[in-house]
């Protein structure tokens, strides 16, 4: 275990990831641990790799976070796993004495080398002396590593657009200006244009950059109505035309009618200026985006860009709740599923955010366990749990999918999709498989939904691991005791087929016998099931077996059943 410390922007998380990559196991992946436990304590396996990012934790919560860190440390050492923790910047003095020997301070890497590697990774050709300008030297010394990554991306955009020259120096200058200078120019432009219609059009163009002129103009009109701006009583023919308004604000209308700005990433600076300087209008901006998404002329790509741009501003201004509100509104029944894709994209952006990702995972959990859940919201939660949360937090994804799989009020197709996601995670990871079973075991009375999931877990079809037999025994006991034999006998027979093919461990027989132990009816049913399987000529879904192999396997199991019954 290693604890990384350092100032913000020096690449602590990247260093943590690379440390874990150095001890990569075949087909293994890095799993990120939650700072706040939800349902029980994880149980690592040897060689597992974990990342615990505590950088967003504040001073008041840091002592509790360190207790969680100590608990994880003991588990990692006990099970011979690997772990790197990233600590909050500026709170090094609060680190517990027990953990201090594990701490390493990360120094700032050379900015020039970082930018060079980002450029080479993007296939941008340049000479070493091209990185020796005063502006770049200042950025190398002060800018966070993510800003250097963004600078390399801006250089790439300048090159690919073919609008800013043909050599690296032109692309570099445009990218540096976009990263450092545009905010001042935007402020100067807004001082010149104080009229509501002008500013509304400027913000609409920044949010809708790449959309048609009619779409941008419609969005500007909606913004004026939303903020209560008085209507211009001048006759329309006496007002400025669209081309005049665009020219005054330095907006560019392309040959295909789409609107944008002439300078690289200038729309980023415009959006940032409005969110930073009009905090009292941020709620109005959110409601405006909601209305704009309903515009029928807005295409799928326009919607995707609008969602991404709004999410970037809302999160950078510390308003993740704005995204929660939109997700709920876009998945309400009245939306009729039209904006479910936008809701999923919004959640994905939040779940991928460095600072707020944990809060969005918690929010998904709250929705999944709420008293009532709308079908469209359930569909979105299932999608992000399977495809976003599972990528870095498979156990948390499994918890959410389990809750969603057991919701009685959502359509069967959605519960089946949630179950499929849960099974997909559990069937390829022994630890996740073991963790999935205890919450599904009936406490007082059998629950049909939980038992259905348990039976699906017990089915050897698509199982890629040897299951944890203790957990399997508990699952078989619950299934045999709560479901009719017609439901679980085919699964038993599929396991017998695998035994006959020598593709399964004999421990499956022990698990079945232990599960039925003490119940003569269950043991008799196992005996009958084995006899029927041995006499059957049908081809099982898991493979074809020879009659003599069936007979041999059946004889072994029948002797074990007799012994369990005292015969």
Coordinates of C-alpha atoms in Angstrom, one line a residue:
X1 CA 0.0 0.0 0.0
X2 CA 1.1 3.5 -0.8
X3 CA -0.4 6.9 0.2
X4 CA 0.3 9.7 -2.3
X5 CA 0.4 13.3 -1.2
X6 CA 1.0 16.5 -3.2
X7 CA -0.4 19.8 -4.4
X8 CA -3.5 19.9 -6.6
X9 CA -2.7 19.5 -10.3
X10 CA 0.6 17.7 -10.0
X11 CA -0.9 14.4 -11.2
X12 CA -1.5 12.5 -8.0
X13 CA -4.3 10.4 -9.4
X14 CA -2.4 9.6 -12.6
X15 CA 0.6 8.6 -10.5
X16 CA -1.6 6.3 -8.4
X17 CA -3.0 4.7 -11.6
X18 CA 0.4 4.1 -13.0
X19 CA 1.7 2.6 -9.8
X20 CA -1.1 0.1 -9.9
X21 CA -0.6 -0.6 -13.6
X22 CA 3.0 -1.5 -12.8
X23 CA 1.7 -4.5 -10.7
X24 CA -0.9 -5.4 -13.3
X25 CA -2.3 -8.9 -13.1
X26 CA -3.3 -10.8 -16.3
X27 CA -6.8 -9.6 -17.3
X28 CA -7.0 -7.6 -14.0
X29 CA -8.3 -4.1 -13.7
X30 CA -8.1 -1.3 -11.2
X31 CA -11.1 -1.0 -9.0
X32 CA -11.9 2.3 -7.2
X33 CA -13.0 2.0 -3.6
X34 CA -15.7 4.2 -2.1
X35 CA -14.8 6.5 0.8
X36 CA -18.2 5.8 2.4
X37 CA -19.2 2.2 2.6
X38 CA -22.7 1.4 1.5
X39 CA -23.5 -2.3 2.1
X40 CA -20.8 -4.3 3.9
X41 CA -17.0 -4.5 3.6
X42 CA -15.4 -5.7 0.4
X43 CA -13.3 -8.8 0.5
X44 CA -10.2 -8.6 -1.8
X45 CA -8.6 -11.5 -3.6
X46 CA -4.9 -11.9 -3.9
X47 CA -3.5 -9.6 -6.6
X48 CA -6.5 -7.3 -6.7
X49 CA -5.7 -3.6 -7.3
X50 CA -7.5 -0.8 -5.6
X51 CA -7.5 3.0 -5.8
X52 CA -8.9 5.1 -3.0
X53 CA -9.2 8.8 -4.0
X54 CA -9.7 11.0 -0.9
X55 CA -8.7 14.2 -2.6
X56 CA -12.2 15.7 -2.5
X57 CA -12.6 15.0 1.2
X58 CA -12.7 18.1 3.4
X59 CA -11.0 18.8 6.8
X60 CA -14.0 17.8 8.8
X61 CA -14.5 14.5 7.1
X62 CA -10.9 13.5 6.8
X63 CA -10.6 11.8 10.2
X64 CA -13.5 9.4 9.4
X65 CA -12.0 8.9 5.9
X66 CA -8.8 7.8 7.5
X67 CA -10.6 5.2 9.6
X68 CA -12.0 3.8 6.4
X69 CA -8.5 3.9 4.9
X70 CA -7.1 1.9 7.9
X71 CA -9.9 -0.7 7.4
X72 CA -9.1 -1.1 3.8
X73 CA -5.4 -1.3 4.6
X74 CA -5.9 -4.3 6.9
X75 CA -8.0 -6.1 4.3
X76 CA -5.5 -5.4 1.5
X77 CA -2.6 -6.8 3.7
X78 CA -4.6 -9.8 4.8
X79 CA -5.5 -10.9 1.3
X80 CA -2.2 -9.9 -0.4
X81 CA -3.8 -7.3 -2.7
X82 CA -2.4 -3.9 -3.8
X83 CA -3.8 -0.4 -3.0
X84 CA -2.9 3.3 -3.6
X85 CA -4.6 6.1 -1.7
X86 CA -4.7 9.7 -2.8
X87 CA -4.9 12.1 0.1
X88 CA -6.4 15.7 0.2
X89 CA -4.0 18.5 -0.6
X90 CA -3.1 20.7 2.4
X91 CA -4.1 18.2 5.0
X92 CA -0.8 16.3 5.3
X93 CA -0.5 17.5 8.9
X94 CA -3.7 15.5 9.8
X95 CA -2.4 12.2 8.5
X96 CA -2.5 9.5 11.3
X97 CA 0.9 8.5 12.7
X98 CA 0.1 4.9 11.9
X99 CA -0.3 5.7 8.2
X100 CA 2.6 8.3 7.9
X101 CA 5.3 5.7 7.0
X102 CA 3.3 4.8 3.9
X103 CA 3.1 8.4 2.6
X104 CA 5.0 9.6 -0.4
X105 CA 5.0 13.2 -1.7
X106 CA 4.6 13.6 -5.4
X107 CA 6.5 16.6 -6.9
X108 CA 5.4 18.5 -9.9
X109 CA 6.6 16.9 -13.2
X110 CA 8.3 19.0 -15.9
X111 CA 5.5 20.8 -17.7
X112 CA 7.4 20.8 -21.1
X113 CA 7.8 17.0 -21.0
X114 CA 4.1 16.5 -20.1
X115 CA 2.9 18.7 -23.0
X116 CA 5.4 17.1 -25.4
X117 CA 4.0 13.6 -24.6
X118 CA 0.4 14.7 -25.0
X119 CA 1.2 16.2 -28.4
X120 CA 3.1 13.1 -29.6
X121 CA 0.2 10.9 -28.4
X122 CA -2.1 12.9 -30.6
X123 CA 0.2 12.7 -33.6
X124 CA 1.2 16.4 -33.6
X125 CA 4.6 17.1 -35.1
X126 CA 6.7 19.9 -33.6
X127 CA 10.2 21.0 -32.8
X128 CA 11.6 21.3 -29.3
X129 CA 12.3 25.0 -29.7
X130 CA 8.6 25.6 -30.6
X131 CA 7.8 25.1 -26.9
X132 CA 10.0 28.0 -25.7
X133 CA 7.5 30.9 -25.7
X134 CA 7.0 33.0 -22.6
X135 CA 3.3 32.0 -22.3
X136 CA 4.2 28.3 -22.4
X137 CA 7.0 28.7 -19.9
X138 CA 4.6 30.3 -17.5
X139 CA 2.0 27.4 -18.0
X140 CA 4.7 24.8 -17.6
X141 CA 5.5 26.3 -14.2
X142 CA 2.0 26.9 -12.9
X143 CA -0.8 25.1 -14.8
X144 CA -2.3 21.8 -13.5
X145 CA -1.5 18.7 -15.6
X146 CA -5.1 18.5 -16.9
X147 CA -4.7 22.0 -18.3
X148 CA -1.6 20.9 -20.3
X149 CA -3.6 18.0 -21.5
X150 CA -6.4 20.4 -22.6
X151 CA -3.8 22.6 -24.3
X152 CA -2.6 19.7 -26.4
X153 CA -6.2 19.0 -27.3
X154 CA -6.7 22.6 -28.4
X155 CA -3.6 22.4 -30.6
X156 CA -5.0 19.2 -32.2
X157 CA -8.3 21.0 -32.8
X158 CA -6.5 23.9 -34.4
X159 CA -4.6 21.5 -36.7
X160 CA -7.7 19.5 -37.7
X161 CA -9.9 22.5 -38.4
X162 CA -7.6 23.7 -41.2
X163 CA -8.6 27.3 -40.2
X164 CA -5.5 28.4 -38.3
X165 CA -2.6 28.0 -40.6
X166 CA -0.6 25.0 -41.7
X167 CA 2.3 24.7 -39.2
X168 CA 2.7 24.1 -35.5
X169 CA 3.5 27.6 -34.5
X170 CA 0.1 28.9 -35.8
X171 CA -1.8 26.1 -34.0
X172 CA 0.3 26.7 -30.8
X173 CA -0.5 30.4 -30.7
X174 CA -4.2 29.9 -31.3
X175 CA -4.3 27.2 -28.6
X176 CA -2.4 29.3 -26.1
X177 CA -4.7 32.2 -26.8
X178 CA -7.8 30.0 -26.3
X179 CA -6.4 28.7 -23.0
X180 CA -5.3 32.1 -21.5
X181 CA -6.7 35.2 -23.3
X182 CA -10.3 34.7 -24.3
X183 CA -11.8 35.4 -20.9
X184 CA -10.5 38.9 -21.0
X185 CA -11.7 39.5 -24.5
X186 CA -15.2 38.1 -23.7
X187 CA -15.4 40.5 -20.7
X188 CA -14.5 43.4 -23.0
X189 CA -17.1 42.4 -25.6
X190 CA -19.9 42.2 -23.0
X191 CA -19.0 45.7 -21.7
X192 CA -19.6 46.9 -25.3
X193 CA -22.8 44.9 -25.7
X194 CA -25.0 45.5 -22.6
X195 CA -28.4 44.9 -24.3
X196 CA -30.3 41.9 -23.2
X197 CA -31.0 40.6 -26.7
X198 CA -27.3 40.9 -27.7
X199 CA -26.1 39.0 -24.6
X200 CA -28.9 36.4 -24.9
X201 CA -27.8 35.7 -28.5
X202 CA -24.1 35.5 -27.5
X203 CA -24.8 32.9 -24.8
X204 CA -27.2 31.0 -27.1
X205 CA -24.5 30.9 -29.7
X206 CA -22.0 29.6 -27.2
X207 CA -24.3 26.9 -25.8
X208 CA -25.6 25.9 -29.3
X209 CA -22.3 26.4 -31.3
X210 CA -22.6 24.1 -34.3
X211 CA -26.4 24.3 -34.5
X212 CA -28.4 26.2 -37.2
X213 CA -29.0 29.9 -37.1
X214 CA -32.7 29.4 -36.5
X215 CA -32.0 27.1 -33.6
X216 CA -29.7 29.6 -32.0
X217 CA -32.1 32.5 -32.5
X218 CA -35.0 30.4 -31.0
X219 CA -32.8 29.6 -27.9
X220 CA -32.0 33.3 -27.5
X221 CA -35.7 34.2 -27.6
X222 CA -36.5 31.6 -25.0
X223 CA -33.8 32.9 -22.7
X224 CA -35.1 36.4 -22.9
X225 CA -38.6 35.2 -22.0
X226 CA -37.4 33.1 -19.1
X227 CA -35.5 35.9 -17.4
X228 CA -38.4 38.3 -17.9
X229 CA -36.7 40.7 -20.3
X230 CA -39.2 43.3 -21.7
X231 CA -40.1 42.8 -25.4
X232 CA -38.7 45.2 -28.0
X233 CA -41.7 47.2 -29.3
X234 CA -39.9 48.3 -32.4
X235 CA -41.5 46.9 -35.5
X236 CA -39.7 43.8 -36.6
X237 CA -38.7 45.1 -40.0
X238 CA -37.2 48.1 -38.3
X239 CA -35.0 45.9 -36.1
X240 CA -31.6 44.5 -37.1
X241 CA -31.5 41.4 -39.2
X242 CA -29.9 38.2 -38.2
X243 CA -26.8 38.8 -40.3
X244 CA -26.3 42.2 -38.7
X245 CA -26.6 40.8 -35.2
X246 CA -24.2 38.0 -36.0
X247 CA -21.7 40.4 -37.5
X248 CA -21.9 42.8 -34.4
X249 CA -21.1 39.9 -32.1
X250 CA -18.4 38.3 -34.3
X251 CA -20.5 35.2 -34.9
X252 CA -19.8 33.2 -38.0
X253 CA -22.5 31.5 -40.1
X254 CA -21.1 28.7 -42.2
X255 CA -22.3 27.9 -45.7
X256 CA -24.5 25.1 -44.3
X257 CA -26.2 27.6 -42.0
X258 CA -24.5 26.5 -38.8
X259 CA -23.4 29.1 -36.3
X260 CA -20.1 29.4 -34.4
X261 CA -17.2 31.6 -33.4
X262 CA -14.2 32.5 -35.5
X263 CA -11.6 31.9 -32.7
X264 CA -10.7 28.5 -31.3
X265 CA -12.6 27.5 -28.2
X266 CA -14.0 31.1 -27.9
X267 CA -17.4 29.6 -27.0
X268 CA -15.9 27.9 -23.9
X269 CA -14.8 31.3 -22.6
X270 CA -18.3 32.9 -23.3
X271 CA -20.0 30.1 -21.4
X272 CA -17.6 30.4 -18.5
X273 CA -18.1 34.1 -18.3
X274 CA -21.9 33.9 -18.0
X275 CA -21.8 31.2 -15.3
X276 CA -19.1 33.0 -13.4
X277 CA -20.5 36.5 -13.5
X278 CA -24.2 35.9 -13.3
X279 CA -24.6 33.5 -10.3
X280 CA -28.2 34.6 -9.7
X281 CA -29.2 33.4 -13.1
X282 CA -27.7 29.9 -12.9
X283 CA -31.1 28.3 -12.0
X284 CA -32.6 30.2 -14.9
X285 CA -29.9 28.9 -17.2
X286 CA -30.7 25.4 -16.1
X287 CA -34.4 25.8 -16.8
X288 CA -33.5 27.4 -20.1
X289 CA -31.5 24.4 -21.1
X290 CA -34.4 22.2 -20.2
X291 CA -36.7 24.1 -22.5
X292 CA -34.1 24.2 -25.3
X293 CA -33.8 20.4 -25.3
X294 CA -37.5 20.3 -26.2
X295 CA -36.9 22.2 -29.5
X296 CA -37.9 19.8 -32.3
X297 CA -35.3 21.3 -34.7
X298 CA -32.5 20.2 -32.3
X299 CA -30.8 17.1 -33.7
X300 CA -29.2 14.3 -31.6
X301 CA -25.7 15.8 -31.9
X302 CA -26.9 19.3 -31.0
X303 CA -28.6 17.8 -27.9
X304 CA -25.4 15.9 -27.0
X305 CA -23.3 19.1 -27.2
X306 CA -25.8 21.1 -25.2
X307 CA -25.9 18.6 -22.4
X308 CA -22.1 18.4 -22.3
X309 CA -21.7 22.2 -22.2
X310 CA -24.3 22.7 -19.5
X311 CA -22.9 19.9 -17.4
X312 CA -19.4 21.4 -17.6
X313 CA -20.5 24.8 -16.4
X314 CA -22.8 23.4 -13.7
X315 CA -20.1 21.2 -12.2
X316 CA -17.4 23.8 -12.5
X317 CA -19.6 26.2 -10.6
X318 CA -20.3 23.7 -7.8
X319 CA -23.9 22.9 -8.8
X320 CA -24.3 19.1 -9.3
X321 CA -27.9 19.4 -8.1
X322 CA -28.7 21.1 -11.4
X323 CA -27.9 17.9 -13.2
X324 CA -30.0 15.8 -10.8
X325 CA -33.0 18.0 -11.5
X326 CA -32.6 17.7 -15.2
X327 CA -32.2 13.9 -15.0
X328 CA -35.5 13.6 -13.1
X329 CA -37.4 16.0 -15.4
X330 CA -36.1 14.3 -18.6
X331 CA -37.3 10.9 -17.3
X332 CA -40.7 11.8 -16.0
X333 CA -43.7 10.1 -17.8
X334 CA -44.7 13.4 -19.6
X335 CA -41.4 13.4 -21.4
X336 CA -42.5 10.0 -23.0
X337 CA -38.9 8.8 -23.2
X338 CA -37.8 11.5 -25.7
X339 CA -35.0 12.7 -23.5
X340 CA -33.9 9.5 -21.8
X341 CA -30.6 9.6 -23.8
X342 CA -30.0 13.1 -22.6
X343 CA -30.6 12.0 -19.0
X344 CA -28.2 9.1 -19.4
X345 CA -25.5 11.4 -21.0
X346 CA -26.0 13.9 -18.1
X347 CA -25.5 11.2 -15.5
X348 CA -22.4 9.8 -17.3
X349 CA -20.8 13.2 -17.3
X350 CA -21.4 13.5 -13.6
X351 CA -20.1 10.0 -12.9
X352 CA -17.0 10.7 -14.8
X353 CA -16.2 14.0 -13.1
X354 CA -13.1 14.0 -10.9
X355 CA -14.6 15.9 -8.0
X356 CA -18.3 14.9 -8.0
X357 CA -18.2 11.3 -9.3
X358 CA -18.8 9.9 -5.8
X359 CA -21.8 12.1 -5.2
X360 CA -23.3 11.0 -8.5
X361 CA -22.8 7.3 -7.5
X362 CA -24.5 8.0 -4.2
X363 CA -27.4 9.7 -6.0
X364 CA -27.8 6.7 -8.3
X365 CA -28.0 4.6 -5.2
X366 CA -30.7 6.9 -3.7
X367 CA -32.8 6.7 -6.8
X368 CA -32.4 2.9 -7.0
X369 CA -33.6 2.4 -3.4
X370 CA -36.3 5.1 -3.4
X371 CA -39.9 4.3 -2.5
X372 CA -41.1 4.9 -6.0
X373 CA -39.2 4.8 -9.3
X374 CA -40.3 5.9 -12.7
X375 CA -39.7 3.4 -15.5
X376 CA -37.7 5.8 -17.7
X377 CA -35.5 6.8 -14.8
X378 CA -35.0 3.1 -14.0
X379 CA -33.9 2.5 -17.6
X380 CA -31.3 5.3 -17.3
X381 CA -30.0 4.0 -13.9
X382 CA -29.6 0.5 -15.3
X383 CA -27.7 1.7 -18.3
X384 CA -25.2 3.9 -16.3
X385 CA -24.8 1.2 -13.7
X386 CA -23.9 -1.4 -16.3
X387 CA -21.8 0.7 -18.6
X388 CA -20.3 3.5 -16.5
X389 CA -20.2 2.7 -12.8
X390 CA -19.2 -0.9 -13.5
X391 CA -16.1 0.2 -15.3
X392 CA -14.4 1.5 -12.2
X393 CA -16.7 0.5 -9.3
X394 CA -18.1 -3.0 -10.2
X395 CA -19.3 -3.8 -6.6
X396 CA -21.2 -0.5 -6.4
X397 CA -22.7 -1.2 -9.8
X398 CA -23.8 -4.6 -8.7
X399 CA -25.5 -3.2 -5.5
X400 CA -27.5 -0.7 -7.7
X401 CA -28.4 -3.4 -10.2
X402 CA -29.6 -5.7 -7.5
X403 CA -31.9 -3.1 -6.1
X404 CA -33.2 -2.3 -9.6
X405 CA -33.7 -6.0 -10.4
X406 CA -36.0 -6.4 -7.5
X407 CA -38.2 -3.3 -8.1
X408 CA -41.8 -4.6 -8.5
X409 CA -43.2 -1.5 -10.0
X410 CA -41.0 -1.3 -13.1
X411 CA -41.7 -3.3 -16.3
X412 CA -40.4 -6.9 -16.4
X413 CA -38.1 -6.0 -19.4
X414 CA -36.2 -3.5 -17.2
X415 CA -35.9 -5.9 -14.2
X416 CA -34.5 -8.5 -16.6
X417 CA -32.0 -6.0 -18.0
X418 CA -30.9 -5.2 -14.4
X419 CA -30.6 -8.9 -13.6
X420 CA -28.6 -9.5 -16.8
X421 CA -26.2 -6.7 -15.7
X422 CA -25.8 -8.1 -12.2
X423 CA -25.2 -11.7 -13.5
X424 CA -22.7 -10.4 -16.0
X425 CA -20.6 -8.8 -13.3
X426 CA -20.9 -11.7 -10.8
X427 CA -20.2 -14.5 -13.3
X428 CA -16.7 -13.3 -14.1
X429 CA -15.4 -12.3 -10.6
X430 CA -15.3 -14.7 -7.7
X431 CA -15.4 -12.0 -5.1
X432 CA -18.4 -10.2 -6.7
X433 CA -20.1 -13.6 -7.0
X434 CA -19.7 -14.2 -3.2
X435 CA -20.8 -10.7 -2.4
X436 CA -23.9 -10.9 -4.5
X437 CA -25.5 -13.8 -2.7
X438 CA -26.0 -12.8 1.0
X439 CA -28.3 -9.8 0.2
X440 CA -30.5 -12.0 -1.9
X441 CA -31.1 -14.7 0.8
X442 CA -34.6 -14.5 2.2
X443 CA -34.7 -13.2 5.8
X444 CA -38.2 -14.1 7.0
X445 CA -40.3 -15.3 4.0
X446 CA -39.0 -16.2 0.5
X447 CA -39.1 -13.5 -2.1
X448 CA -39.7 -14.7 -5.6
X449 CA -37.6 -12.0 -7.2
X450 CA -34.6 -12.7 -5.0
X451 CA -34.9 -16.4 -5.6
X452 CA -35.1 -16.0 -9.3
X453 CA -31.8 -14.1 -9.3
X454 CA -30.2 -16.6 -7.0
X455 CA -31.3 -19.5 -9.3
X456 CA -29.8 -17.6 -12.3
X457 CA -26.5 -17.1 -10.3
X458 CA -26.4 -20.9 -9.7
X459 CA -26.9 -21.8 -13.3
X460 CA -23.5 -22.8 -14.8
X461 CA -24.3 -21.4 -18.2
X462 CA -21.9 -18.5 -19.0
X463 CA -20.1 -18.9 -15.6
X464 CA -16.4 -18.0 -16.1
X465 CA -15.1 -18.8 -12.6
X466 CA -15.2 -21.6 -10.0
X467 CA -17.8 -20.2 -7.7
X468 CA -17.2 -19.7 -3.9
X469 CA -18.8 -23.0 -2.7
X470 CA -19.8 -21.7 0.8
X471 CA -21.9 -19.0 -0.8
X472 CA -23.2 -21.4 -3.4
X473 CA -24.4 -23.8 -0.6
X474 CA -26.4 -21.0 1.0
X475 CA -27.9 -20.1 -2.3
X476 CA -28.9 -23.7 -3.1
X477 CA -30.5 -24.0 0.4
X478 CA -32.6 -20.9 -0.2
X479 CA -33.6 -21.9 -3.7
X480 CA -34.5 -25.5 -2.8
X481 CA -36.5 -24.3 0.2
X482 CA -38.4 -21.6 -1.6
X483 CA -38.9 -22.7 -5.2
X484 CA -40.7 -25.7 -6.8
X485 CA -38.4 -28.5 -7.9
X486 CA -39.4 -28.0 -11.5
X487 CA -37.5 -24.6 -11.3
X488 CA -34.2 -25.8 -9.9
X489 CA -33.9 -29.4 -11.1
X490 CA -32.8 -28.4 -14.6
X491 CA -30.0 -26.3 -13.1
X492 CA -28.8 -29.3 -11.1
X493 CA -28.8 -31.5 -14.2
X494 CA -26.7 -28.9 -16.1
X495 CA -24.1 -29.2 -13.3
X496 CA -24.2 -32.9 -13.5
X497 CA -23.5 -32.7 -17.2
X498 CA -20.5 -30.5 -16.6
X499 CA -19.3 -33.1 -14.0
X500 CA -19.7 -35.9 -16.6
X501 CA -17.6 -33.8 -19.0
X502 CA -15.0 -33.2 -16.3
X503 CA -15.5 -29.4 -16.6
X504 CA -16.7 -28.8 -13.1
X505 CA -15.4 -29.5 -9.6
X506 CA -16.8 -32.4 -7.5
X507 CA -17.4 -29.8 -4.8
X508 CA -20.7 -29.0 -6.5
X509 CA -22.0 -32.3 -5.2
X510 CA -21.0 -31.4 -1.7
X511 CA -22.7 -28.0 -2.0
X512 CA -26.0 -29.7 -3.1
X513 CA -25.8 -32.3 -0.4
X514 CA -25.1 -29.7 2.3
X515 CA -28.0 -27.5 1.0
X516 CA -30.4 -30.4 1.2
X517 CA -29.0 -31.8 4.4
X518 CA -31.6 -32.7 7.0
X519 CA -34.5 -32.5 4.6
X520 CA -35.4 -36.0 3.4
X521 CA -37.8 -34.7 0.7
X522 CA -35.1 -32.6 -0.9
X523 CA -32.6 -35.4 -0.8
X524 CA -35.2 -37.7 -2.5
X525 CA -35.8 -35.0 -5.1
X526 CA -32.1 -34.8 -5.8
X527 CA -32.0 -38.6 -6.2
X528 CA -34.9 -38.6 -8.6
X529 CA -33.4 -35.7 -10.6
X530 CA -30.1 -37.6 -10.9
X531 CA -31.8 -40.7 -12.1
X532 CA -33.8 -38.8 -14.7
X533 CA -30.7 -37.1 -16.0
X534 CA -28.8 -40.4 -16.2
X535 CA -31.6 -42.0 -18.3
X536 CA -32.1 -38.9 -20.5
X537 CA -30.9 -38.9 -24.1
X538 CA -31.4 -35.2 -24.6
X539 CA -28.5 -32.9 -25.4
X540 CA -27.9 -30.5 -22.6
X541 CA -27.3 -26.8 -23.2
X542 CA -23.8 -27.1 -21.7
X543 CA -22.7 -30.0 -23.8
X544 CA -23.1 -33.6 -25.1
X545 CA -22.2 -36.5 -22.8
X546 CA -21.7 -40.2 -23.4
X547 CA -24.1 -42.6 -21.6
X548 CA -21.3 -44.3 -19.7
X549 CA -20.1 -40.9 -18.3
X550 CA -23.7 -40.1 -17.2
X551 CA -24.0 -43.5 -15.5
X552 CA -20.7 -43.1 -13.7
X553 CA -21.5 -39.5 -12.5
X554 CA -25.0 -40.5 -11.4
X555 CA -23.7 -43.5 -9.4
X556 CA -21.3 -41.3 -7.5
X557 CA -24.0 -38.8 -6.6
X558 CA -26.6 -41.4 -5.7
X559 CA -24.1 -43.1 -3.3
X560 CA -23.5 -39.7 -1.7
X561 CA -27.2 -39.1 -1.3
X562 CA -27.7 -42.5 0.2
X563 CA -24.9 -41.8 2.7
X564 CA -26.5 -38.5 3.6
X565 CA -29.8 -40.3 4.4
X566 CA -28.1 -43.0 6.5
X567 CA -28.6 -45.7 3.9

